mmCIF file of C-alpha atoms in Angstrom:
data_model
loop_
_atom_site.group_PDB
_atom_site.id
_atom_site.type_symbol
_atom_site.label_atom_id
_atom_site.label_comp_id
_atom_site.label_asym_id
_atom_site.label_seq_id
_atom_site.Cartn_x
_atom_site.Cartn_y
_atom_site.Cartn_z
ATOM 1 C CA UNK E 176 34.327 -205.797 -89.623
ATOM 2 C CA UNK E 177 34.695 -209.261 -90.247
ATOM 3 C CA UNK E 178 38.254 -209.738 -90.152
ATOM 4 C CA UNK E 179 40.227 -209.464 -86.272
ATOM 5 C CA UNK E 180 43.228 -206.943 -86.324
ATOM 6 C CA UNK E 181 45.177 -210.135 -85.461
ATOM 7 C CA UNK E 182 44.059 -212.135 -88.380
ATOM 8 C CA UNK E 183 44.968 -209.065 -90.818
ATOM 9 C CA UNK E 184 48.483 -208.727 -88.849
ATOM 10 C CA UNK E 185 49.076 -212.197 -89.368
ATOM 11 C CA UNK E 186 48.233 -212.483 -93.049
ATOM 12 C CA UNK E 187 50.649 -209.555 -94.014
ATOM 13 C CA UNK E 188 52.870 -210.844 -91.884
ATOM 14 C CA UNK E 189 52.945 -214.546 -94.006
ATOM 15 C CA UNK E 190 52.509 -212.757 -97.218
ATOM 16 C CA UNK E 191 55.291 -210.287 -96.860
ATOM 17 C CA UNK E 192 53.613 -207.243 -97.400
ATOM 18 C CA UNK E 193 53.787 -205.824 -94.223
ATOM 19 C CA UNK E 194 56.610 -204.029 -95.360
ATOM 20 C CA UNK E 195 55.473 -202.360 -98.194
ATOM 21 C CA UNK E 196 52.759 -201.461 -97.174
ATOM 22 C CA UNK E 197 54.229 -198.683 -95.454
ATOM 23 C CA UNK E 198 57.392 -198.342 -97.646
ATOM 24 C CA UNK E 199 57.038 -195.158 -99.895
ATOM 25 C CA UNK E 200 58.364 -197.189 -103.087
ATOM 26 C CA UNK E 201 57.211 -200.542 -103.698
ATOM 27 C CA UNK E 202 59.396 -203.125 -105.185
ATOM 28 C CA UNK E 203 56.705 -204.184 -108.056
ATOM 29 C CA UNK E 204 53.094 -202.953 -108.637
ATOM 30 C CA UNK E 205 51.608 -206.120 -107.809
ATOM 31 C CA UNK E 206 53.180 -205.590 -104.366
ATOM 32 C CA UNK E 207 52.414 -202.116 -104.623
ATOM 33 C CA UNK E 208 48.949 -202.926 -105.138
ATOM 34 C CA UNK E 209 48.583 -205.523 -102.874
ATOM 35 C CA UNK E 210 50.035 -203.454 -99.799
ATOM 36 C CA UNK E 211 47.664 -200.806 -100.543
ATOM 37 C CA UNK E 212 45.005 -203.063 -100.478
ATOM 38 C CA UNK E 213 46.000 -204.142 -96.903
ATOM 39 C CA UNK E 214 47.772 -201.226 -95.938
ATOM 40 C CA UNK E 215 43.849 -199.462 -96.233
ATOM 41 C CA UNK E 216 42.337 -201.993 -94.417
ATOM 42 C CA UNK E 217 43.966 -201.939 -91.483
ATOM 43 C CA UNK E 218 43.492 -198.298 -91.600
ATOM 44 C CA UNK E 219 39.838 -199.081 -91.679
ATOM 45 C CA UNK E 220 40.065 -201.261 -89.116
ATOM 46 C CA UNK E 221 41.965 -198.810 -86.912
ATOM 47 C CA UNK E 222 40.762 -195.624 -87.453
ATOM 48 C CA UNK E 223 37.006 -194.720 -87.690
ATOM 49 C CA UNK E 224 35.821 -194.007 -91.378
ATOM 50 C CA UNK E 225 32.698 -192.822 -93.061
ATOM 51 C CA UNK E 226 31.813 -196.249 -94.599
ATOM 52 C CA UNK E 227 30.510 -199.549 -94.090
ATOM 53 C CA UNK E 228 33.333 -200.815 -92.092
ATOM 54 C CA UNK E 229 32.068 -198.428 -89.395
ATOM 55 C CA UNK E 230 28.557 -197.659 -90.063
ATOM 56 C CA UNK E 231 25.315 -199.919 -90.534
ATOM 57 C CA UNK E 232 22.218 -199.712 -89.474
ATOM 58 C CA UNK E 233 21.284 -202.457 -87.167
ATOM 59 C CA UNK E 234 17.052 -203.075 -87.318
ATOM 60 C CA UNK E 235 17.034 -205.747 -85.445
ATOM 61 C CA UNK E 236 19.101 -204.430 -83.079
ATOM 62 C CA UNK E 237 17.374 -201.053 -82.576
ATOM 63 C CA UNK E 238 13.809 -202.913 -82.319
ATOM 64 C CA UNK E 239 14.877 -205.235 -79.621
ATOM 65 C CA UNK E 240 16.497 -202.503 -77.897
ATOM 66 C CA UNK E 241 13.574 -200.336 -77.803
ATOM 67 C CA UNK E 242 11.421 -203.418 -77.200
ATOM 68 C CA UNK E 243 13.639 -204.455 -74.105
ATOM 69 C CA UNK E 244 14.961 -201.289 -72.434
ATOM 70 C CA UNK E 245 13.015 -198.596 -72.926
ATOM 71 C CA UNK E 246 9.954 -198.892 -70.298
ATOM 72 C CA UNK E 247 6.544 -197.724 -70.513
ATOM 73 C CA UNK E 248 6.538 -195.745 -73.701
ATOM 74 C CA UNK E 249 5.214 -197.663 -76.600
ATOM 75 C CA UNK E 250 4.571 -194.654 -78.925
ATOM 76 C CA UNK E 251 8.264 -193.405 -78.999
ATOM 77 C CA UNK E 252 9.036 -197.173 -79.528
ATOM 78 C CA UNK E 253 7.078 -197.570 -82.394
ATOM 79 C CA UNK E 254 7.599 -194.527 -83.524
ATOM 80 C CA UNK E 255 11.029 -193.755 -83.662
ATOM 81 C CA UNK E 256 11.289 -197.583 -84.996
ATOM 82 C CA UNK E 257 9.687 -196.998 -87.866
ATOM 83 C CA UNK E 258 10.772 -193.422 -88.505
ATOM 84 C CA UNK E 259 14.724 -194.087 -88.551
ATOM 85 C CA UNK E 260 14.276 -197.780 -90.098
ATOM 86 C CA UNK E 261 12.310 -196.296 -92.814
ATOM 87 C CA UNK E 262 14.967 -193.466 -93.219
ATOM 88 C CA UNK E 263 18.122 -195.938 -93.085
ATOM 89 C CA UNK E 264 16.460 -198.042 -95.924
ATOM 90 C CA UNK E 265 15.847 -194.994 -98.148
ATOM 91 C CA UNK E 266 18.650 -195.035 -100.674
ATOM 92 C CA UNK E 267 17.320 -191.828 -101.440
ATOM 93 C CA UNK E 268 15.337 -189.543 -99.191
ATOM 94 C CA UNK E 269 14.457 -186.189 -100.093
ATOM 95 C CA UNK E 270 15.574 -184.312 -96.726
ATOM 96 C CA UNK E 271 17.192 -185.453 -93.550
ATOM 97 C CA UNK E 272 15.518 -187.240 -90.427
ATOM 98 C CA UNK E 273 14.596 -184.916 -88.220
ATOM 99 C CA UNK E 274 12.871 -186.205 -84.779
ATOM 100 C CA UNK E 275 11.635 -184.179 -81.537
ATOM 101 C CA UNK E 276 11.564 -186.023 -78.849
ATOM 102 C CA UNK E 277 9.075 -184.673 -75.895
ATOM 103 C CA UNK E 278 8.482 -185.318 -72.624
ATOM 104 C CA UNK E 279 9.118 -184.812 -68.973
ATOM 105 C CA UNK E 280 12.634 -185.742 -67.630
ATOM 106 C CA UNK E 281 13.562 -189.612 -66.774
ATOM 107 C CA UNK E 282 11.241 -190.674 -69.139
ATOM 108 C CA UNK E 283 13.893 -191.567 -71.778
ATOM 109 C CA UNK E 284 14.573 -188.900 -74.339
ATOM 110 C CA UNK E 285 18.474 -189.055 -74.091
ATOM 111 C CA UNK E 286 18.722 -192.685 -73.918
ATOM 112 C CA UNK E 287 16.398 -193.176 -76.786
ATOM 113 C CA UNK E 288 18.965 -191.071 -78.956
ATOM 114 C CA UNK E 289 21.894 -193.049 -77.529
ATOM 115 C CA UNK E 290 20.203 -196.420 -78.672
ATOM 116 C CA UNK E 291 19.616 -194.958 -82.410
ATOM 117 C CA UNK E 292 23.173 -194.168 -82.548
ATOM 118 C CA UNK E 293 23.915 -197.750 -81.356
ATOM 119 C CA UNK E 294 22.902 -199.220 -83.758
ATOM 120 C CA UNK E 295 23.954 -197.127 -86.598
ATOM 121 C CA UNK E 296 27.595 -196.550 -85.778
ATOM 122 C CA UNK E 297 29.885 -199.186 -84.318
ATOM 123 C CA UNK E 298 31.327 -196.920 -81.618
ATOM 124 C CA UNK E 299 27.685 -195.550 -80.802
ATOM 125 C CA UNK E 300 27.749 -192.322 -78.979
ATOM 126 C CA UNK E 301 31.725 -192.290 -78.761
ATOM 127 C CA UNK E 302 31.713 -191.759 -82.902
ATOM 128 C CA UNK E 303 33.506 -188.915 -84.669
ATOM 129 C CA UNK E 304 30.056 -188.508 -86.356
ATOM 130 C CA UNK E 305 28.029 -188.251 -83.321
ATOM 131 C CA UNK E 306 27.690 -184.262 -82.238
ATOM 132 C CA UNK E 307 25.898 -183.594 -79.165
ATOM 133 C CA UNK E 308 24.837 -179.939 -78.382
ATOM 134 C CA UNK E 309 23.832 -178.849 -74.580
ATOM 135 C CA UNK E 310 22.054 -175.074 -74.792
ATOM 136 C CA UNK E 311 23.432 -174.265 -71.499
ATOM 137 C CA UNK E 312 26.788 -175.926 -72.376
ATOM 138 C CA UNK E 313 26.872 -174.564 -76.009
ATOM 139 C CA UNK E 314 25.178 -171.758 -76.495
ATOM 140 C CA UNK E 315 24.657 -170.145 -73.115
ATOM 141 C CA UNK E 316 25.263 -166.465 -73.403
ATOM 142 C CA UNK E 317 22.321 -164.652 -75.074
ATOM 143 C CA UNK E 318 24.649 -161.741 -76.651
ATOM 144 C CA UNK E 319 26.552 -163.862 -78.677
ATOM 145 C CA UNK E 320 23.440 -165.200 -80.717
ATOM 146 C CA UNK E 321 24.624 -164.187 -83.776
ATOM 147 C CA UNK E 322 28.039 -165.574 -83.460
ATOM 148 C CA UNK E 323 26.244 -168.709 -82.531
ATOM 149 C CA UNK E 324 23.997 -169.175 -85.409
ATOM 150 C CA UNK E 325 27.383 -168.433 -87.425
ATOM 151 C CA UNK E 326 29.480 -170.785 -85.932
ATOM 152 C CA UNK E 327 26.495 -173.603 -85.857
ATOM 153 C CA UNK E 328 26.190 -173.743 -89.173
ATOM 154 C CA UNK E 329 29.715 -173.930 -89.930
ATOM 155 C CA UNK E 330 30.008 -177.245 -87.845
ATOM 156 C CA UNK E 331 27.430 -178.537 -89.714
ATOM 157 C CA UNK E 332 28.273 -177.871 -93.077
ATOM 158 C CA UNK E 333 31.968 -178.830 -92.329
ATOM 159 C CA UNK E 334 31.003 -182.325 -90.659
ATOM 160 C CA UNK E 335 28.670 -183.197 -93.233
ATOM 161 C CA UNK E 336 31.144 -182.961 -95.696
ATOM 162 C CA UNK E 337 33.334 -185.251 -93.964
ATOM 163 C CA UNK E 338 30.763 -187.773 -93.548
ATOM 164 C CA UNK E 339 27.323 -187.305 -95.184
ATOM 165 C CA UNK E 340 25.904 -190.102 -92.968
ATOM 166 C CA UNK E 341 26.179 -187.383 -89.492
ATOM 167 C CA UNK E 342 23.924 -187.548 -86.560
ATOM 168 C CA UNK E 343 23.380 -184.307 -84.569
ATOM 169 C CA UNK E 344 21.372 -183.949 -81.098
ATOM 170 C CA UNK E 345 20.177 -180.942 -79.526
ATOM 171 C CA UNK E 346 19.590 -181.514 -75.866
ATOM 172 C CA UNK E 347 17.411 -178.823 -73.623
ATOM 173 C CA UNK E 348 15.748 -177.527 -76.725
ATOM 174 C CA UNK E 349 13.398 -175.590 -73.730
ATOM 175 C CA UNK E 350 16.333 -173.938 -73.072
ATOM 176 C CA UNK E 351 17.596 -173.225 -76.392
ATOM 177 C CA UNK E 352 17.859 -169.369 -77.674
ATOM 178 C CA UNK E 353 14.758 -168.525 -80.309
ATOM 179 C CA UNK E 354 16.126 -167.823 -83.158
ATOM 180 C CA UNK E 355 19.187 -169.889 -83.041
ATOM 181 C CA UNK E 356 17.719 -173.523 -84.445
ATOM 182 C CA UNK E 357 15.902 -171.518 -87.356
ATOM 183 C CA UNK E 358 20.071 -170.753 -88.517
ATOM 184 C CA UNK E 359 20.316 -174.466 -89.624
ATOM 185 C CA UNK E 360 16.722 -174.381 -91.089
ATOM 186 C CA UNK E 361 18.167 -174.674 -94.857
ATOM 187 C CA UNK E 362 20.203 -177.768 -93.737
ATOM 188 C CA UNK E 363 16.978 -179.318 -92.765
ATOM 189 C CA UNK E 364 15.124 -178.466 -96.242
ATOM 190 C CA UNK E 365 14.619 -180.523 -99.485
ATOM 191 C CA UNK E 366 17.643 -179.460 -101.190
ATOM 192 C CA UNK E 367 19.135 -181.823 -102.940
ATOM 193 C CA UNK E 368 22.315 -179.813 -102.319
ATOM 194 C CA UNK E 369 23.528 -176.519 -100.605
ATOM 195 C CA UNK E 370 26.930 -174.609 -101.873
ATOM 196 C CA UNK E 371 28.032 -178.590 -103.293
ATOM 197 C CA UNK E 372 26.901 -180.444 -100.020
ATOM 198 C CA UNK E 373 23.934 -182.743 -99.814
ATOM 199 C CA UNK E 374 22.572 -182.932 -96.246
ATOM 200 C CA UNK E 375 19.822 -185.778 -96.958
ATOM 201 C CA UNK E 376 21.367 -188.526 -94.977
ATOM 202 C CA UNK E 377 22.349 -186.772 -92.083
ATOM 203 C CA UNK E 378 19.708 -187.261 -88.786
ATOM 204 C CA UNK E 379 18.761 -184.308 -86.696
ATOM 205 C CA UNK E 380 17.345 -185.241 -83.191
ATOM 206 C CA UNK E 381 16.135 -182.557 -80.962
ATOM 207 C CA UNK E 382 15.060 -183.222 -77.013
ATOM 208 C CA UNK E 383 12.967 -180.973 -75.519
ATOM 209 C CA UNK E 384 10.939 -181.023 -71.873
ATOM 210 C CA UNK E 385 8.942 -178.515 -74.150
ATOM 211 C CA UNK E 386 5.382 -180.121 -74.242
ATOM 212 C CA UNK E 387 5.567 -182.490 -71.261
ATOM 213 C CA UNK E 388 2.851 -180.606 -69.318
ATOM 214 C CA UNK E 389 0.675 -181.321 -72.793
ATOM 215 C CA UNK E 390 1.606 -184.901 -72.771
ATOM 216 C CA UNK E 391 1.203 -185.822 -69.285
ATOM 217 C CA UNK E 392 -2.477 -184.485 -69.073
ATOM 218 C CA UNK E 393 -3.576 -186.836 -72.183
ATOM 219 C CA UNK E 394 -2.226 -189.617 -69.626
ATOM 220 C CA UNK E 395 -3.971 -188.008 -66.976
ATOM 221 C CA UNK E 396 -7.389 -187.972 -68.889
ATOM 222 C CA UNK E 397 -6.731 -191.862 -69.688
ATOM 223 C CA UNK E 398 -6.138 -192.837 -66.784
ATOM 224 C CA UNK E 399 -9.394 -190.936 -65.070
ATOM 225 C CA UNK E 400 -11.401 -192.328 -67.761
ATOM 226 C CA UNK E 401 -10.668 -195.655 -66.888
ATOM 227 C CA UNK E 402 -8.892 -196.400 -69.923
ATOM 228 C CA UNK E 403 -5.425 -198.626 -70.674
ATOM 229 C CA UNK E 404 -2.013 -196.726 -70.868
ATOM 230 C CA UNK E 405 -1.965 -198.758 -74.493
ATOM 231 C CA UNK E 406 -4.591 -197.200 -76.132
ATOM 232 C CA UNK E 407 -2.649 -194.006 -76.294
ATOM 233 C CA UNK E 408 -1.956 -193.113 -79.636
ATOM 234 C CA UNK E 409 0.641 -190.922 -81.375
ATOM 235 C CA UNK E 410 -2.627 -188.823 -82.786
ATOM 236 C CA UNK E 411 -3.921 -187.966 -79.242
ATOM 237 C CA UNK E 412 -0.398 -186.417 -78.593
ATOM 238 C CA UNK E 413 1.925 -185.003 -81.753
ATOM 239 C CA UNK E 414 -0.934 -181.831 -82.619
ATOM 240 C CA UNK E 415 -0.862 -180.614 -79.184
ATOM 241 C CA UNK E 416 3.135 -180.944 -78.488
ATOM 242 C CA UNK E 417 3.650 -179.092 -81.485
ATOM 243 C CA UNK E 418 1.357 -176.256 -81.269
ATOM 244 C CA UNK E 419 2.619 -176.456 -77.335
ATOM 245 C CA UNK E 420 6.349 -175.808 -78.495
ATOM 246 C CA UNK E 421 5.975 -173.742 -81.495
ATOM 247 C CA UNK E 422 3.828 -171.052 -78.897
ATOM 248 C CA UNK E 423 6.309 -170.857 -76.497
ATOM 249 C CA UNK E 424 8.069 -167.768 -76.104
ATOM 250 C CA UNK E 425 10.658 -169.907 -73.531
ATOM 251 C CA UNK E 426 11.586 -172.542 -76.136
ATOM 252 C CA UNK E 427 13.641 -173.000 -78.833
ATOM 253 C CA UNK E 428 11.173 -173.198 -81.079
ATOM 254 C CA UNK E 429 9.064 -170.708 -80.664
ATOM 255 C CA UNK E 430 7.740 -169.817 -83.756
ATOM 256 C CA UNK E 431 10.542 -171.725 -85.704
ATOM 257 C CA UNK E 432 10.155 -171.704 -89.415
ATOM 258 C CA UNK E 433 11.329 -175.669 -88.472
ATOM 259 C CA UNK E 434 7.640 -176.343 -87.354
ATOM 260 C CA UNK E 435 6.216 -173.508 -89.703
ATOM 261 C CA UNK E 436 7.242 -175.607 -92.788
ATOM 262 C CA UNK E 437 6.511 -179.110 -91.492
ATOM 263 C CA UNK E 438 10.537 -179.890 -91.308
ATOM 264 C CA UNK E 439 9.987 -182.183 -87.963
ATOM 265 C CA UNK E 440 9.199 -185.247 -89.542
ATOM 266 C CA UNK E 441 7.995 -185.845 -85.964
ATOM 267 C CA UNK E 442 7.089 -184.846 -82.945
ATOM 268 C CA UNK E 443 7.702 -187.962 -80.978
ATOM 269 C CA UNK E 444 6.031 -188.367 -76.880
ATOM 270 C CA UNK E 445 7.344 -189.810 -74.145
ATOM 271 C CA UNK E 446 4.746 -190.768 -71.469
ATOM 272 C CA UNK E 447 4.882 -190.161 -67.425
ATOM 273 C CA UNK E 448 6.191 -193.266 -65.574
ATOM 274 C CA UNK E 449 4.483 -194.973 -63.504
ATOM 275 C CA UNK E 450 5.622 -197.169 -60.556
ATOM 276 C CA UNK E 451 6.048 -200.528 -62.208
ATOM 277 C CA UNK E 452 8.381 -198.738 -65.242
ATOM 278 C CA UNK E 453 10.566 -197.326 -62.680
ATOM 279 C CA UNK E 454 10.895 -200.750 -61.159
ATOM 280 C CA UNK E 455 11.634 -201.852 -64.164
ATOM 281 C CA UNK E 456 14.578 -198.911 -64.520
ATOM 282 C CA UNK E 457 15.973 -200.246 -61.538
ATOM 283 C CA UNK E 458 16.428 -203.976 -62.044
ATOM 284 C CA UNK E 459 17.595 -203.078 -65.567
ATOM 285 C CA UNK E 460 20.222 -200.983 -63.593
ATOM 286 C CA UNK E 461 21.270 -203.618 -61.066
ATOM 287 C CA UNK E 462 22.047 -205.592 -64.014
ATOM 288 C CA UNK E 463 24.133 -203.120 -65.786
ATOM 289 C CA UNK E 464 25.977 -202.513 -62.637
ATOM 290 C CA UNK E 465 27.144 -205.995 -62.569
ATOM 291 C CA UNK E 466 24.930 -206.437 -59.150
ATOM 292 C CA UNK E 467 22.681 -209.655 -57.876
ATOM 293 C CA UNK E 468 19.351 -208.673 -58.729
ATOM 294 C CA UNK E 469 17.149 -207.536 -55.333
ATOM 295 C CA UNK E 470 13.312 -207.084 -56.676
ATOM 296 C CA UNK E 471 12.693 -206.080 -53.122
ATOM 297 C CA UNK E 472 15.369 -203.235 -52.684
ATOM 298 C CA UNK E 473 14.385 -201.880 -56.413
ATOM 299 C CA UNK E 474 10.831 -201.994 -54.677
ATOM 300 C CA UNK E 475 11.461 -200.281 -51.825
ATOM 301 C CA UNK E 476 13.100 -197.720 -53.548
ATOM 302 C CA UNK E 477 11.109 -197.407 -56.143
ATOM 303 C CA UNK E 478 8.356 -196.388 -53.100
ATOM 304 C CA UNK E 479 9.954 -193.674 -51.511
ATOM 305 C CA UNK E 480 10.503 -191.882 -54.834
ATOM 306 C CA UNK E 481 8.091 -189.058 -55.335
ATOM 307 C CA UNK E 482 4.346 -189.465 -57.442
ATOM 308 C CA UNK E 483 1.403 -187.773 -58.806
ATOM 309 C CA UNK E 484 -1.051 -186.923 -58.250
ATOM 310 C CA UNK E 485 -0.577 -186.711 -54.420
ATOM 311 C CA UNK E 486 -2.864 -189.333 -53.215
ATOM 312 C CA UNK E 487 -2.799 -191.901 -56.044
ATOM 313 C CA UNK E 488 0.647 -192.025 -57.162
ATOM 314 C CA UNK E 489 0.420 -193.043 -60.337
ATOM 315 C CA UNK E 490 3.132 -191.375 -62.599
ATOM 316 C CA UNK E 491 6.585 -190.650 -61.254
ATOM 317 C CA UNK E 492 8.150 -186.860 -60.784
ATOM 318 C CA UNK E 493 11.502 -187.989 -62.297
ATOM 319 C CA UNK E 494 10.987 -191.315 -63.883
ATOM 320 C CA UNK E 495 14.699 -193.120 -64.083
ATOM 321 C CA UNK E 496 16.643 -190.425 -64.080
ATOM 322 C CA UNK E 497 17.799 -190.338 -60.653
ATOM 323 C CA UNK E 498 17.898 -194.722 -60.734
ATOM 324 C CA UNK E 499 21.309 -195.255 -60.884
ATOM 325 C CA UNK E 500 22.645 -193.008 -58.158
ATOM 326 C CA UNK E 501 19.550 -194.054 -55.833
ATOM 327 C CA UNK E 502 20.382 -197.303 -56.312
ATOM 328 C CA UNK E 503 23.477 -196.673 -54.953
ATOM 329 C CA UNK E 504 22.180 -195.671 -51.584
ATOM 330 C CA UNK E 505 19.497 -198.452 -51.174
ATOM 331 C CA UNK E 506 21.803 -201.055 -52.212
ATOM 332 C CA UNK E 507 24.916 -199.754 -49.508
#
């Protein structure tokens, strides 16, 4: 938004339209007009609407991002890059972006989802067209499945309407219900529109832990072969997370018809850790925290964390996830 809400205050203000613009009968139609035209954007500047004023998709933004806080996983960076850039630039696609993102925990899933939505909305993850879904915190009773699937697709449909442009994440997909992601299954199709609503700008991001085991043993292999983290490739990976997933009797989804009819536009895998990537967590962390950067406290406690395989300790059991609150400690 280029114009400040001061600089629009001001300009009413001078012009004399301030008034009108929120009197019910204007005094001419030029006025009329003219208020409107003002009145609507400082609306726009105010309040959060499905447009340009409030969404854009920021390439740049999202590449350097990716490039220069995300550690150690250069397939989901290139990846999901080119993925949601080529979506965002499609005036129009033929179905909705729909990414599953896999891998153990710390290695960046959630905050890969918060960067995408960064640099699509202005208010990132705090927009009215954000939805984040928790299985355990959504949909946590198994005998209410049905009501569920019901009320799932009801969110959906209604949000979308509001604002075609809707992002929707589904965290702990390992923990979702079966059968409950297959109830949005049309949404994810390519219809051009369902009961007068178009879904093909909307983004569907699932993260799953689903598949980790798979991914971690390709970095294994690598790394007993003697070969570079770098030459890992999203074709050594996507194949096996999917079939990993889709066989899974404990996931959400098993035998989805989401997989079954190629819906995931990809299966996207996020690598083990390893030591130097979780020092690199912390002094990213120290910075955000507003703190004097201490290589050797991130070091030492990026040490005492736990690795495997026991006696190399080359990947890290939790990544970054537990970073911020062990930097806490260390640095007290």
């Amino acid at each position: 938004m280029k114009e400040t809400f001061s600089t629009l205050l001001r300009y009413m203000l001078i012009s004399g339209v301030l008034v009108h613009a929120f009197e019910p009968i204007s005094t001419t139609i030029v006025a009329g007009v003219g208020a409107a035209s003002l009145g609507m954007k400082l609306y726009n500047y105010l309040f959060e609407t499905c447009d340009e004023n409030w969404i854009g998709f920021n390439a740049t933004g999202l590449q350097e991002d990716l490039q220069k806080k995300l550690f150690g996983q250069h397939v989901a960076s290139q990846v999901v890059f080119k993925a949601v850039t080529g979506f965002m630039n499609n005036e129009n696609p033929k179905k909705p972006l729909v990414l599953s993102l896999h891998g153990w925990t710390g290695t960046g899933k959630n905050f890969v989802s918060q960067l995408i939505a960064k640099n699509i909305y202005h208010k990132g993850m705090e927009s009215g067209f954000v939805h984040l879904f928790t299985a355990t915190a959504h949909f946590p009773h198994t005998r209410d499945l049905e009501t569920y699937k019901t009320q799932l697709q009801q969110w959906i449909k209604g949000n979308v309407t509001n604002c075609p442009r809707s992002m929707f994440i589904f965290d702990e997909m390992d923990k979702m219900q079966p059968g409950l992601i297959d109830s949005i299954k049309p949404y994810l199709d390519f219809y051009e529109r369902l009961d007068g609503v178009s879904y093909r700008q909307a983004i569907f991001i699932f993260l799953s832990n689903a598949g980790g085991q798979n991914i971690v043993q390709v970095a294994l292999d690598f790394w007993t072969a003697g070969r570079q983290r770098e030459e890992i490739q999203l074709k050594d990976l996507e194949t096996a997370v999917s079939l990993s997933v889709f066989n899974n009797q404990e996931s959400g989804f098993w035998h989805t018809s989401l997989i079954d009819k190629n819906l995931v536009d990809f299966f996207v895998p996020f690598l083990p850790l390893e030591f130097k990537h979780v020092v690199q967590c912390g002094m990213a962390e120290m910075a955000a925290k507003g703190l004097e950067l201490n290589a050797t406290v991130v070091d030492r406690m990026a040490r005492d964390l736990n690795y495997f395989p026991k006696d190399e300790r080359v990947f890290s059991v939790k990544g970054c996830k537990v970073i911020s609150s062990r930097l806490d400690f260390y640095t007290d």
